[in-house]
Coordinates of C-alpha atoms in Angstrom, one line a residue:
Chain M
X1 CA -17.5 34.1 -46.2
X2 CA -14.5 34.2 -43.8
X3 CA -16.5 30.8 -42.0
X4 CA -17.0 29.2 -44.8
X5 CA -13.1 29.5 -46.1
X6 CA -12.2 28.6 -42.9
X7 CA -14.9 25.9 -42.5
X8 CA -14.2 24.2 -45.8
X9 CA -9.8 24.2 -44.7
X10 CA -10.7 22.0 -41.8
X11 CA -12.8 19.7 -43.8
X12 CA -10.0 19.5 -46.5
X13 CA -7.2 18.8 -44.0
X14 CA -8.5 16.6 -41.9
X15 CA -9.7 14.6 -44.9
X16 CA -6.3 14.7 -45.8
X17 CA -5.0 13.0 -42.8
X18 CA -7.7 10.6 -43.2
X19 CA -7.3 10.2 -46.9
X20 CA -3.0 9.8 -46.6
X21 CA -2.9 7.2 -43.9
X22 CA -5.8 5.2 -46.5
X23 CA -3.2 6.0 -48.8
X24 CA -0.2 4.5 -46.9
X25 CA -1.9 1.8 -45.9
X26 CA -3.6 0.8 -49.9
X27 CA 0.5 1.7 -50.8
X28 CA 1.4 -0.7 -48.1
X29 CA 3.8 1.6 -46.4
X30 CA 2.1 1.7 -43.0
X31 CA 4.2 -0.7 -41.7
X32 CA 6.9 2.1 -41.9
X33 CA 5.5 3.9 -38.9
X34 CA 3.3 1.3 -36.9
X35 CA 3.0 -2.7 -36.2
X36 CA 1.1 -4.3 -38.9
X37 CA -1.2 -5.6 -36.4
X38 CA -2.7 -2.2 -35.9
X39 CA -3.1 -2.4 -39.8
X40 CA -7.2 -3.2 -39.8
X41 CA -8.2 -1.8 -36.7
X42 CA -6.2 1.4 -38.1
X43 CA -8.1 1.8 -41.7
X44 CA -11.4 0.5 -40.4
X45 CA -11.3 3.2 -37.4
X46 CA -10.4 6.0 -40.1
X47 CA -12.4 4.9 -42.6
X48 CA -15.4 4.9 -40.1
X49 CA -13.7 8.5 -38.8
X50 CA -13.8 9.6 -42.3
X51 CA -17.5 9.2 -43.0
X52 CA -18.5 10.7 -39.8
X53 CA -16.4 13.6 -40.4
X54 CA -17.8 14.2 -44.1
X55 CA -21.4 13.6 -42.6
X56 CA -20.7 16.8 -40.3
X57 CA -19.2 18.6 -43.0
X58 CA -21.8 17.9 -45.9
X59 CA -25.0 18.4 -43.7
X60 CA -23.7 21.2 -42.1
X61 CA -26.5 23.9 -41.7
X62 CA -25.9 26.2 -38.7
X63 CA -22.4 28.5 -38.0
X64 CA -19.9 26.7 -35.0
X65 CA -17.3 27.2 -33.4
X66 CA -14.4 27.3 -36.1
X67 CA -10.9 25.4 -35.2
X68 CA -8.0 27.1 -36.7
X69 CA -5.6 25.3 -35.1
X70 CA -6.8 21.6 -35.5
X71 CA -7.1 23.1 -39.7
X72 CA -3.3 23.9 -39.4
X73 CA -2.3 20.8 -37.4
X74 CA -4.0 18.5 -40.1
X75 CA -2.7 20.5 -43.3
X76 CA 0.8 19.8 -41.5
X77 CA 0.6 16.5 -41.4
X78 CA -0.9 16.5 -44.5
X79 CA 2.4 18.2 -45.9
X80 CA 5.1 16.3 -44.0
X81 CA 3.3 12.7 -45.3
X82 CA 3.6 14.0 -48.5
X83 CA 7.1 16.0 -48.5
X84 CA 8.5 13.0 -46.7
X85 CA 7.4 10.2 -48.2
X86 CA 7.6 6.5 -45.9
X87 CA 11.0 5.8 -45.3
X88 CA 12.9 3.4 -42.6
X89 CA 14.7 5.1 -39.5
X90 CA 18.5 6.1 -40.9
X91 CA 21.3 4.7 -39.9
X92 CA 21.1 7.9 -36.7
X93 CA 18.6 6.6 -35.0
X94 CA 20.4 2.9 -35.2
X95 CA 23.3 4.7 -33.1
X96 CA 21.4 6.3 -31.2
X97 CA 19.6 3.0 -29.7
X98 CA 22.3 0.5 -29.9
X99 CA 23.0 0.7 -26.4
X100 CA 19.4 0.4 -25.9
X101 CA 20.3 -3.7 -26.2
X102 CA 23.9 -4.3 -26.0
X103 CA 23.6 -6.2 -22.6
X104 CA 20.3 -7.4 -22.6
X105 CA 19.8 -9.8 -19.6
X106 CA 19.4 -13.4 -20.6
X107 CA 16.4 -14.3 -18.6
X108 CA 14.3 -11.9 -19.9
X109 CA 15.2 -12.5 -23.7
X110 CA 13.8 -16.1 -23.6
X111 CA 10.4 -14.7 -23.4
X112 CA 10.7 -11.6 -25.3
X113 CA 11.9 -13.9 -28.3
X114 CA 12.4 -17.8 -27.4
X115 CA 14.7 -19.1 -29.8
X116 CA 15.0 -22.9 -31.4
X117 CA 18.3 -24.6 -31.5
X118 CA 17.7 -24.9 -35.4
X119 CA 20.7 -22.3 -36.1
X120 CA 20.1 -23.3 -39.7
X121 CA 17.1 -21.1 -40.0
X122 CA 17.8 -18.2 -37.3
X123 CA 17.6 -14.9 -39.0
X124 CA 18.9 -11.6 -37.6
X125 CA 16.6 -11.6 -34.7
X126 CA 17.8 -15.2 -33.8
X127 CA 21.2 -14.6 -33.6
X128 CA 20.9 -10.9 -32.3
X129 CA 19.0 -12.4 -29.4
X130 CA 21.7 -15.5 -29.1
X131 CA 24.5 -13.4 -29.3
X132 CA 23.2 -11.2 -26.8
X133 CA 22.1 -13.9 -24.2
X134 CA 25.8 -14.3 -23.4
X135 CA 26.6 -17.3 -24.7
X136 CA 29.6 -19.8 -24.4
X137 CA 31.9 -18.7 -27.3
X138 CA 32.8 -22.2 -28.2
X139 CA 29.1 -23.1 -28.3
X140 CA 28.7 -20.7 -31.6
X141 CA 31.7 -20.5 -33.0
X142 CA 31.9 -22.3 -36.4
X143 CA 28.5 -21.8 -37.0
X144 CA 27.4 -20.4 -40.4
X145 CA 24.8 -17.7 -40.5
X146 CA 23.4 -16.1 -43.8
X147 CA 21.5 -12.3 -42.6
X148 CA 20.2 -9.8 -44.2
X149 CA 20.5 -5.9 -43.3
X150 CA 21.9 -2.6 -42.9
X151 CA 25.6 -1.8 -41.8
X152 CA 26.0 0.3 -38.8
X153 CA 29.0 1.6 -37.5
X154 CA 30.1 2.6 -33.8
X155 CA 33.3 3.6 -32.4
X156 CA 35.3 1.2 -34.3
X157 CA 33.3 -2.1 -34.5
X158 CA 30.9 -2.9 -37.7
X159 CA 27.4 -4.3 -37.6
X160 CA 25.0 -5.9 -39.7
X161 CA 21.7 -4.5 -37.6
X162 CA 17.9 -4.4 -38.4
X163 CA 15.0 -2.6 -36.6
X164 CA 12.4 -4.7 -34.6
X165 CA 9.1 -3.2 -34.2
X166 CA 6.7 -3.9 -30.9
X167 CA 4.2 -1.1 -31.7
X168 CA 5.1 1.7 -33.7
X169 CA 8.6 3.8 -34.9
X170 CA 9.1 5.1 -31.7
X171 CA 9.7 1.9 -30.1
X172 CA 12.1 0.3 -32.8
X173 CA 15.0 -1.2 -31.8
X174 CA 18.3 -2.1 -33.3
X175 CA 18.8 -6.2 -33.5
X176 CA 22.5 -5.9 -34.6
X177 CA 25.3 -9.0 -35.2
X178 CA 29.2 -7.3 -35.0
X179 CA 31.1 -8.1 -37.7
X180 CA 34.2 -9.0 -37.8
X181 CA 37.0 -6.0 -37.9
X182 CA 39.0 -7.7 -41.2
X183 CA 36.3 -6.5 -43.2
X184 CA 36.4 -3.3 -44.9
X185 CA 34.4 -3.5 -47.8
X186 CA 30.8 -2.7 -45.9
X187 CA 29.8 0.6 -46.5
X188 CA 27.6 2.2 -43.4
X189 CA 24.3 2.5 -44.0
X190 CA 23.7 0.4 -47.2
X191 CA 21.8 -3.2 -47.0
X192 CA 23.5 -6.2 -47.6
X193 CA 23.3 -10.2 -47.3
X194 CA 25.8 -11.8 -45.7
X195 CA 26.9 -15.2 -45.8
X196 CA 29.9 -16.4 -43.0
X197 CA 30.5 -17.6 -40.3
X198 CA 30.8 -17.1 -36.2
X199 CA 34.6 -16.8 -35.0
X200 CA 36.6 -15.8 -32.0
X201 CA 37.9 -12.2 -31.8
X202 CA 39.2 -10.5 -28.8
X203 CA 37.3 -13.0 -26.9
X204 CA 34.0 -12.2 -28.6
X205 CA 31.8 -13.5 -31.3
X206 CA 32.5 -11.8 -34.7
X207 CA 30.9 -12.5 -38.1
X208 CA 33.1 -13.0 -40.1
X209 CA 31.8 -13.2 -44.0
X210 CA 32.7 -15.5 -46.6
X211 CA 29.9 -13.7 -49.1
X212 CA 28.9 -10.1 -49.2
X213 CA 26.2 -9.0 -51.9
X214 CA 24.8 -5.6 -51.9
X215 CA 20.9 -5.5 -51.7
X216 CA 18.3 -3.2 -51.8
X217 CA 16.2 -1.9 -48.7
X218 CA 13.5 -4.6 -48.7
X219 CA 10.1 -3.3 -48.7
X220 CA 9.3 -4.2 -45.5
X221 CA 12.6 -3.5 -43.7
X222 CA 12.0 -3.6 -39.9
X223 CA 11.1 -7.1 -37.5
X224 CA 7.7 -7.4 -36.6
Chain Z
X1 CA -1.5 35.1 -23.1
X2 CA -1.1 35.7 -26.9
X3 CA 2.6 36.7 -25.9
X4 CA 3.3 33.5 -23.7
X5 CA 2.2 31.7 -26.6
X6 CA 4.9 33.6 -29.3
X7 CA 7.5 33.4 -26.7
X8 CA 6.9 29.4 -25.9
X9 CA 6.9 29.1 -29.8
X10 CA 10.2 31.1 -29.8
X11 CA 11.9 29.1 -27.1
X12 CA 11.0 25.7 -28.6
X13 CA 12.0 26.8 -32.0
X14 CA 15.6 27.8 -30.4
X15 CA 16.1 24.7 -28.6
X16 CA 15.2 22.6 -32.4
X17 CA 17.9 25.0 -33.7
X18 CA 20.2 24.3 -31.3
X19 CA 19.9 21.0 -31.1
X20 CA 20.3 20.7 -34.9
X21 CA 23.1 22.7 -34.7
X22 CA 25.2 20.7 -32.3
X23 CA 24.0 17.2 -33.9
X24 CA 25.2 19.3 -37.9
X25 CA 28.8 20.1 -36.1
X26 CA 28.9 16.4 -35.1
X27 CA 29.0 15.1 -38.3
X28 CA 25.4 14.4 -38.6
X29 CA 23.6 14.8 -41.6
X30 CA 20.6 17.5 -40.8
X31 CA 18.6 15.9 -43.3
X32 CA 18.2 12.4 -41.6
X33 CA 17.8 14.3 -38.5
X34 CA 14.0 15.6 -39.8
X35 CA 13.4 12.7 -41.7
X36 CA 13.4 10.9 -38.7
X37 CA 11.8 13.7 -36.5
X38 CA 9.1 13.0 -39.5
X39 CA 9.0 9.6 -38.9
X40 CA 9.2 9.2 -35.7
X41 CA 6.4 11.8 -35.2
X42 CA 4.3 10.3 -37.4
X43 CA 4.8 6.9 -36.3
X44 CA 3.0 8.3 -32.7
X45 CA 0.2 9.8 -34.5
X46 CA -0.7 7.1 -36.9
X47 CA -0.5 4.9 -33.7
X48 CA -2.7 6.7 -31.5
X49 CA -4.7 8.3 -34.0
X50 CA -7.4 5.2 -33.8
X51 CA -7.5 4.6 -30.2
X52 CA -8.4 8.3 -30.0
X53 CA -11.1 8.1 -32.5
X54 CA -12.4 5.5 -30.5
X55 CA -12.2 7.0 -27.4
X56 CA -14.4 10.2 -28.8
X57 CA -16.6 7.3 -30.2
X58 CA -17.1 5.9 -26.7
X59 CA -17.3 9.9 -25.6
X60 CA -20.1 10.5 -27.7
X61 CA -22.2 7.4 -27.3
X62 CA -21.6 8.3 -23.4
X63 CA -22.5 12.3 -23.7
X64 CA -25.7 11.5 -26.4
X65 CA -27.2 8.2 -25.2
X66 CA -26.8 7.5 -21.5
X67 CA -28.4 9.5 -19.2
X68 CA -26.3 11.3 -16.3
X69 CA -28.7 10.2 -13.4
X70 CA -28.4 6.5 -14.9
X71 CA -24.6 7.3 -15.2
X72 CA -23.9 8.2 -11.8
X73 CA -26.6 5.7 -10.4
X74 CA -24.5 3.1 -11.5
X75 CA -21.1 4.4 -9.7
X76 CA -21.2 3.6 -5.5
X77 CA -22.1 6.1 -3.6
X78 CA -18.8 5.6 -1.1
X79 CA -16.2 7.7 -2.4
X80 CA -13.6 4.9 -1.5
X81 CA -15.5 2.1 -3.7
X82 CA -16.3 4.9 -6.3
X83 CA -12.3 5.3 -7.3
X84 CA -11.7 1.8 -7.3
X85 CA -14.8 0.7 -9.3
X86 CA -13.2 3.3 -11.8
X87 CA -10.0 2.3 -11.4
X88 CA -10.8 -1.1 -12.8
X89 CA -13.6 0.0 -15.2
X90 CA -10.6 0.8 -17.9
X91 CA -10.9 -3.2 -17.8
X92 CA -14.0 -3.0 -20.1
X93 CA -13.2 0.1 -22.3
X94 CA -10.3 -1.1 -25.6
X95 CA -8.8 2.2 -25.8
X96 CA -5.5 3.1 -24.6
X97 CA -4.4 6.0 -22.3
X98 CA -5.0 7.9 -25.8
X99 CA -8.3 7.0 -26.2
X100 CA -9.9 7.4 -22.1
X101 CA -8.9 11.1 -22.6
X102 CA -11.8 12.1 -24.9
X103 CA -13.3 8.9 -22.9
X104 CA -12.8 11.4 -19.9
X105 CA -14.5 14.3 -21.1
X106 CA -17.9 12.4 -22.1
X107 CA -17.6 11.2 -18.5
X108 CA -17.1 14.4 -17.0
X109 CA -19.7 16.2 -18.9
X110 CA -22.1 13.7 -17.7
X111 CA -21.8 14.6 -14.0
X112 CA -18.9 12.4 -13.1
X113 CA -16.9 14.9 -10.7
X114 CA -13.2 15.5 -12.5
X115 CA -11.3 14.0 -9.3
X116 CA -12.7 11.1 -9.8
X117 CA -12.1 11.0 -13.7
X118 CA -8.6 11.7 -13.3
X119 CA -8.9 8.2 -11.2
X120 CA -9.9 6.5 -14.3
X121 CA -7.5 8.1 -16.9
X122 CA -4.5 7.6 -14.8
X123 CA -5.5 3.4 -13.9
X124 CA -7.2 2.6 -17.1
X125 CA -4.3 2.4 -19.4
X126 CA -2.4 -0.1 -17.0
X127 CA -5.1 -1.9 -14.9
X128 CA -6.5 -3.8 -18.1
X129 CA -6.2 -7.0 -19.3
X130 CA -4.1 -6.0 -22.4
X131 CA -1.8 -4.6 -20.9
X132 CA -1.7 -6.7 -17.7
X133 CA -0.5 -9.4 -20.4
X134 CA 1.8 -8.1 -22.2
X135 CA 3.5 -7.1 -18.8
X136 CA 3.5 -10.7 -17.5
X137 CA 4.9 -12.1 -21.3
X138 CA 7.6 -9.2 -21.5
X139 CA 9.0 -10.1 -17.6
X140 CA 8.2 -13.6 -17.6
X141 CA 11.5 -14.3 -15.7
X142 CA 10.1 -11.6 -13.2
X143 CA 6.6 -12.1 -12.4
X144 CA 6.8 -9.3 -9.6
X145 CA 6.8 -6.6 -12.4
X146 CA 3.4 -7.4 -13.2
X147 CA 1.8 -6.8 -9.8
X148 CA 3.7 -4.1 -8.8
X149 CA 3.1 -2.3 -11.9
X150 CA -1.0 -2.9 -11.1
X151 CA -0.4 -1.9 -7.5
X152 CA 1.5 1.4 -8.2
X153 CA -1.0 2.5 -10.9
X154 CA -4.1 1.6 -8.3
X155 CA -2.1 3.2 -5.6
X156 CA -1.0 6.6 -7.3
X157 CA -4.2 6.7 -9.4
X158 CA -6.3 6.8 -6.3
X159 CA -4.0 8.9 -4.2
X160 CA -4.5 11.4 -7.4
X161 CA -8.4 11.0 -6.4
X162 CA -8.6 11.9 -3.5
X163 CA -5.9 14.6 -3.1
X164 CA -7.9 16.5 -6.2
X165 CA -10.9 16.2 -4.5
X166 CA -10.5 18.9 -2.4
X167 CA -10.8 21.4 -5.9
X168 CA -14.0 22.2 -7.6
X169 CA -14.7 20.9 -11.4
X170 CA -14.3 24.8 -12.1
X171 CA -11.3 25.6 -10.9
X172 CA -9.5 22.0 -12.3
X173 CA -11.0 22.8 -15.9
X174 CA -10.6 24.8 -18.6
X175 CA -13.3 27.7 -19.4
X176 CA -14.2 26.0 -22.9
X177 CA -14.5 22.9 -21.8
X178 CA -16.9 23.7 -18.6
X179 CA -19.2 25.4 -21.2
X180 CA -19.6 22.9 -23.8
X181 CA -20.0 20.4 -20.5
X182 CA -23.1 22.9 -19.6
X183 CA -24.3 23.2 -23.0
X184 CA -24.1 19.5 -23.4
X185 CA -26.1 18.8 -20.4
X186 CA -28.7 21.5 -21.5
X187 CA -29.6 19.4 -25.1
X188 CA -29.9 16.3 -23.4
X189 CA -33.7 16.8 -23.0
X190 CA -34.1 17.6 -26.4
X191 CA -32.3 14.6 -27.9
X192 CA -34.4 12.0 -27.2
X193 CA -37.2 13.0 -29.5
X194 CA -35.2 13.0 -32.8
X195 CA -35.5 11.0 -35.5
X196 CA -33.3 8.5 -36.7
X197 CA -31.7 10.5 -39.5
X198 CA -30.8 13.7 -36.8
X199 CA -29.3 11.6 -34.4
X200 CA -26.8 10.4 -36.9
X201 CA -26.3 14.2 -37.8
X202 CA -25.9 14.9 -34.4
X203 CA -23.3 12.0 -33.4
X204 CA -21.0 12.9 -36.7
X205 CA -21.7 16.8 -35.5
X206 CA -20.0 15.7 -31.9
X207 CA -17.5 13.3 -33.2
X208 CA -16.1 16.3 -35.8
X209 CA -16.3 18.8 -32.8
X210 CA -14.3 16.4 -30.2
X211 CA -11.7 15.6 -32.9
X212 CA -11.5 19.2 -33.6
X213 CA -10.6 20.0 -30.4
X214 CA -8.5 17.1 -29.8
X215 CA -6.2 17.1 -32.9
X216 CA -4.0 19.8 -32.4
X217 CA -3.1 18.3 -29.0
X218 CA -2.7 14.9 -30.6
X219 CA -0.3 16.7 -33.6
X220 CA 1.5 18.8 -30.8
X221 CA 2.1 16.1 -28.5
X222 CA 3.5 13.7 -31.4
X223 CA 5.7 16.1 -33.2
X224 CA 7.0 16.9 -29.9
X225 CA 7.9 13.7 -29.0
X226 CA 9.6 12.9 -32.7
X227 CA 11.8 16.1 -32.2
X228 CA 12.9 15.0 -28.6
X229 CA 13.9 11.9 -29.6
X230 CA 15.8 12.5 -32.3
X231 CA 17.4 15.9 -30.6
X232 CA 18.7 14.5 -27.1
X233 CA 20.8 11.2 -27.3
X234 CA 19.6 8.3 -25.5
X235 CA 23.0 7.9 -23.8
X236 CA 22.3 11.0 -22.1
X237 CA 20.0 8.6 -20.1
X238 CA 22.1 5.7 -20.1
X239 CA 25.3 7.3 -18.3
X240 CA 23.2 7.4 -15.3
X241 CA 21.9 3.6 -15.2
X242 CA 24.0 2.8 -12.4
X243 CA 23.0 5.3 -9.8
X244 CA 19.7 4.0 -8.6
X245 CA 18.2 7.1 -7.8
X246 CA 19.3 8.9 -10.8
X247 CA 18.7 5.8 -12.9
X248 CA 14.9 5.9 -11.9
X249 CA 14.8 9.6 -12.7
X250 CA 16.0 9.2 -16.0
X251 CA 13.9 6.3 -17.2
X252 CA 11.2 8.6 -15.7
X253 CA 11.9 11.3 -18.2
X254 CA 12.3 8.5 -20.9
X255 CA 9.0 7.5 -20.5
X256 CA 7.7 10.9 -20.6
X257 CA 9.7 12.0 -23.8
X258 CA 9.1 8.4 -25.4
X259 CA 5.1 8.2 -25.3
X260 CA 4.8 4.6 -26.1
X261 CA 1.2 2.9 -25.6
X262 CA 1.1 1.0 -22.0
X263 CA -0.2 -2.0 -23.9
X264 CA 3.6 -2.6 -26.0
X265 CA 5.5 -0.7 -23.4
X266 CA 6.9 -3.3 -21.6
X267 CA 8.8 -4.6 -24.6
X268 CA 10.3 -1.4 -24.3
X269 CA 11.4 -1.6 -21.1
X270 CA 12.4 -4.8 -21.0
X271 CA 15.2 -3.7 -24.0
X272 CA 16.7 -1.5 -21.1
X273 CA 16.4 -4.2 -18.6
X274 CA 20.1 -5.3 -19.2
X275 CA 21.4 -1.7 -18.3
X276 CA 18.8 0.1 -15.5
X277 CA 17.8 -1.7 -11.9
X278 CA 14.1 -3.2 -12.4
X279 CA 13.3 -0.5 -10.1
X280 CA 13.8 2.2 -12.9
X281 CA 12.0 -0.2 -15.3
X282 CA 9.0 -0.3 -12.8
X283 CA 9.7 3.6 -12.8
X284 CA 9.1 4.0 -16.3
X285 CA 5.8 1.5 -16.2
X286 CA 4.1 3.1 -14.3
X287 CA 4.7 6.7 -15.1
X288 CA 4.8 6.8 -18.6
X289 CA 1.2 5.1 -19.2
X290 CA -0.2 7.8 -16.7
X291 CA 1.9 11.2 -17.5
X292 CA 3.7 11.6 -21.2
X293 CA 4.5 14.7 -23.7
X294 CA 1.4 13.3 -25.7
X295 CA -1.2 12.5 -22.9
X296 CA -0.7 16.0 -21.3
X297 CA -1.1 17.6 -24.8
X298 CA -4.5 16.0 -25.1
X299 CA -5.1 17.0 -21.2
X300 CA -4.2 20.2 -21.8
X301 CA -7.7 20.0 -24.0
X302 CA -9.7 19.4 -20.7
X303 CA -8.0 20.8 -17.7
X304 CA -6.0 24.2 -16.8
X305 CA -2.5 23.8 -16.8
X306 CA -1.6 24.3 -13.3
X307 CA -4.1 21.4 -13.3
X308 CA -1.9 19.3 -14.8
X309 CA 1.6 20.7 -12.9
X310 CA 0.5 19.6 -9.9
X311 CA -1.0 16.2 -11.7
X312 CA 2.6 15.5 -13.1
X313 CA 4.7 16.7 -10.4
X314 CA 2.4 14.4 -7.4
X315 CA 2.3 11.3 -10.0
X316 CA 6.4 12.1 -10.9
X317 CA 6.8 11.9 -6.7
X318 CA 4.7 9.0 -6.4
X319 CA 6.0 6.8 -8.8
X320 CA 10.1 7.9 -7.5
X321 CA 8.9 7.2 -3.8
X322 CA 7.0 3.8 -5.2
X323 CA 10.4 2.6 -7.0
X324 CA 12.9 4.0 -4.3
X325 CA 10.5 1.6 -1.9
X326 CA 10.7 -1.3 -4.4
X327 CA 14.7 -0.9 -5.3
X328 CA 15.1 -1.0 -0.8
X329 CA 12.5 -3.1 0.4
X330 CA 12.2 -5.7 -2.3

């Protein structure tokens, strides 16, 4: 009796893994946690995972070796997935990482992210990238720029900053533009779009905005 | 050993307190500390989750279907051409370093002597063509990246061969493990006469029992790595970027903390490019693929742990004295 109970946990739980990354990724909220290129080969892997696993567990005639552990580990992932439903990195994390890219060297940057000279469509990425590269000050100022994202604060200086994914959350990265220090209406961690423009402060590029509209998180908030 | 167990429990559990604790008298809100421990943890799992099942895919179809003499007939005889021809086998096999564990284990319960597996594991996950290209696209400005990063890993992974071939298979691997290797060789006679209908029982019977045994590793390894990340601040590491040998040494630890797949890695490393020598990026590029919090969780599946103390601490050496030679010489 004591096999079966136990028998029957592990084949609940780790259908339950199974059955809550299906779930997240029917939901569409995969691309919280890994690179939606992963997305197919992900499910299909599972999915296959899945019917082998019931196949075991349904056809099941003779006593084995029973794994506790692997029962406990699923049912507490199982639990977090579902306690702690999909959510973007906080505003922490951000902090934590923005050094991660503050002088990123340009050589390498033109093939991590080649940019166009079309500043009229650069997003967040574009002009993280640009910023970053080192550019002549003169070359951007004046330019207008309309981004989307979260505020994050360090020390003293503002930033309008989104996360950029390469493979899964562990690897996301802050993209973030400075804003410029006459603004005080941005409150940290909310998403906004921002309309303005590039100037000159303390020999730096700043945004500085012209319009500031409150948004909500979009649903899929990081850079692929 | 039940007691080691409570009181490695006990210790982690304190240093998760305390780390809360400092990051709650900081201002930080504890809440957004576990959600993103969650997260984070998660994110690993989901990732490597697939590659793993297809590693115990490729385990099974290796431990049911091909026969051990036809296995090992196909490896050279010369122990020197042996390594290499599995150094650059990972070439063939899609899974990342994830993945060749259970990969691994169908290996070694087919004969293949664990010295030269641990070849295999440690070169697979960089000497591929996946992550060969990403490499080259991430440091397109500096080509050398690339082939240093395939020369260390064929370097240290063979070095790793041959100085753990002077252990037996019994003393390298863990009591569990060498018995289901003997009770797997002692079916294979009987396998080949079943239908169609109990070979399919048999493979799902296998897959269940490898991810069984490898899921609590995988979990463990993961939720370790969320809680590290979210507990130690990455400026911790980034105070020492301008000492060379203290700047390899932390992107060292940063790799084995981090547990990023070798085939996105370098996208990584490149975002640290701009504050650590390209010696510590080749540092981290070639360790982490080969030695992380996750990998020797699912290791720790398959060989004895002072197995895998003196695995970390000769692949930790090797890949310091391979940078230190790089950040002098080159």
């Amino acid at each position: 009796m004591r096999y079966k109970i136990i028998a029957g946990a592990s084949a609940a739980s780790c259908l339950g893994v199974c059955a809550t990354i299906l779930f997240l990724s029917m939901s569409r909220n995969l691309t919280y946690y890994i690179h939606p290129r992963y997305i197919v080969f992900t499910v299909t892997s599972v999915a296959c995972a899945t019917a082998l696993l019931a196949i075991s567990w349904l056809f099941e005639n003779e006593k084995r070796t029973t794994h506790t552990a692997s029962a406990l580990m699923c049912l507490i992932v199982t639990l977090c997935a579902i306690l702690f439903p999909p959510q973007a990195l906080t505003n922490r994390t951000a902090q934590n990482r923005l050094q991660d890219v503050r002088t990123i060297n340009s050589t390498e940057i033109t093939s991590f992210d080649s940019f166009s000279k079309d500043y009229g469509h650069f997003d967040i990425a574009d002009w993280s990238n640009l910023l970053n590269s080192g550019p002549q000050i003169e070359e951007v100022a004046g330019k207008s720029a309309t981004v989307e994202g979260f505020i994050l604060k360090d020390a003293s200086l503002l930033y309008v900053a989104r996360f950029r994914l390469a493979c899964c959350a562990v690897d996301a990265t802050p993209l973030t533009i400075p804003i410029s220090s006459t603004t005080s209406t941005l409150l940290e961690g909310r998403w906004y779009r921002i309309d303005g423009r590039f100037v000159d402060e303390e020999n730096s590029l700043r945004l500085l905005p012209s319009t500031i509209i409150p948004i909500e998180e979009p649903n899929e908030p990081y850079i692929y | 050993m039940k007691n080691r167990r409570i009181y490695s429990l006990l210790f982690v559990g304190m240093l998760i307190c305390t780390g809360l604790f400092i990051q709650t008298k900081n201002g930080i809100n504890p809440s957004d500390i576990i959600q993103d421990t969650i997260t984070l943890a998660l994110g690993v799992l989901y990732e490597a989750l697939p590659f793993v099942f297809l590693g115990i895919t490729l385990s099974v179809i290796v431990q049911l279907y091909i026969r051990e003499n036809r296995l090992l007939g196909t490896l050279p005889n010369n122990p020197f051409l042996r390594k290499l021809v599995l150094s650059i086998s990972g070439s063939l096999l899609p899974v990342c370093e994830c993945g060749n564990v259970p990969l691994a284990r169908g290996l070694i319960s087919k004969g293949i002597r664990s010295s030269d597996v641990l070849t295999f594991l440690l070169a697979a996950p960089i000497i591929n063509p996946v992550t060969i290209l990403t490499t080259s696209q991430a440091f397109a400005g500096n080509p050398h990246v690339t082939w240093l990063r395939v020369i260390g890993a064929l370097f240290i992974a063979n070095y790793i061969g041959w100085s753990f071939g002077r252990y037996r298979d019994k003393d390298m691997l863990t009591d569990e493990f060498a018995a289901y290797c003997a009770h797997t060789h002692s079916q294979e006679k009987t396998r080949a006469s079943h239908s169609a209908v109990k070979q399919v029982k048999v493979f799902a019977s296998c897959f269940r029992n490898e991810t069984e045994s490898l899921f609590p590793a995988l979990v463990g390894g993961s939720l370790l790595a969320g809680i590290i990340q979210t507990t130690v601040p990455r400026s911790v590491l980034t105070t020492v970027s301008t000492e060379p040998a203290l700047a390899i040494f932390a992107l060292i630890v940063l790799a084995f903390i981090v547990s990023i797949c070798a085939n996105v890695d370098a996208f990584f490393a490149l975002s640290l490019s701009g504050i650590f020598p390209l010696s510590a990026i080749l540092a981290f590029l070639v360790f982490g693929p080969m030695i992380d919090l996750k990998m020797l969780a699912l290791l720790r599946t398959t060989f004895k742990v002072r197995t895998l103390v003196r695995l970390t601490l000769i692949v930790f050496l090797l890949s310091y004295s391979f940078a230190m030679v790089v950040h002098y010489a080159i």
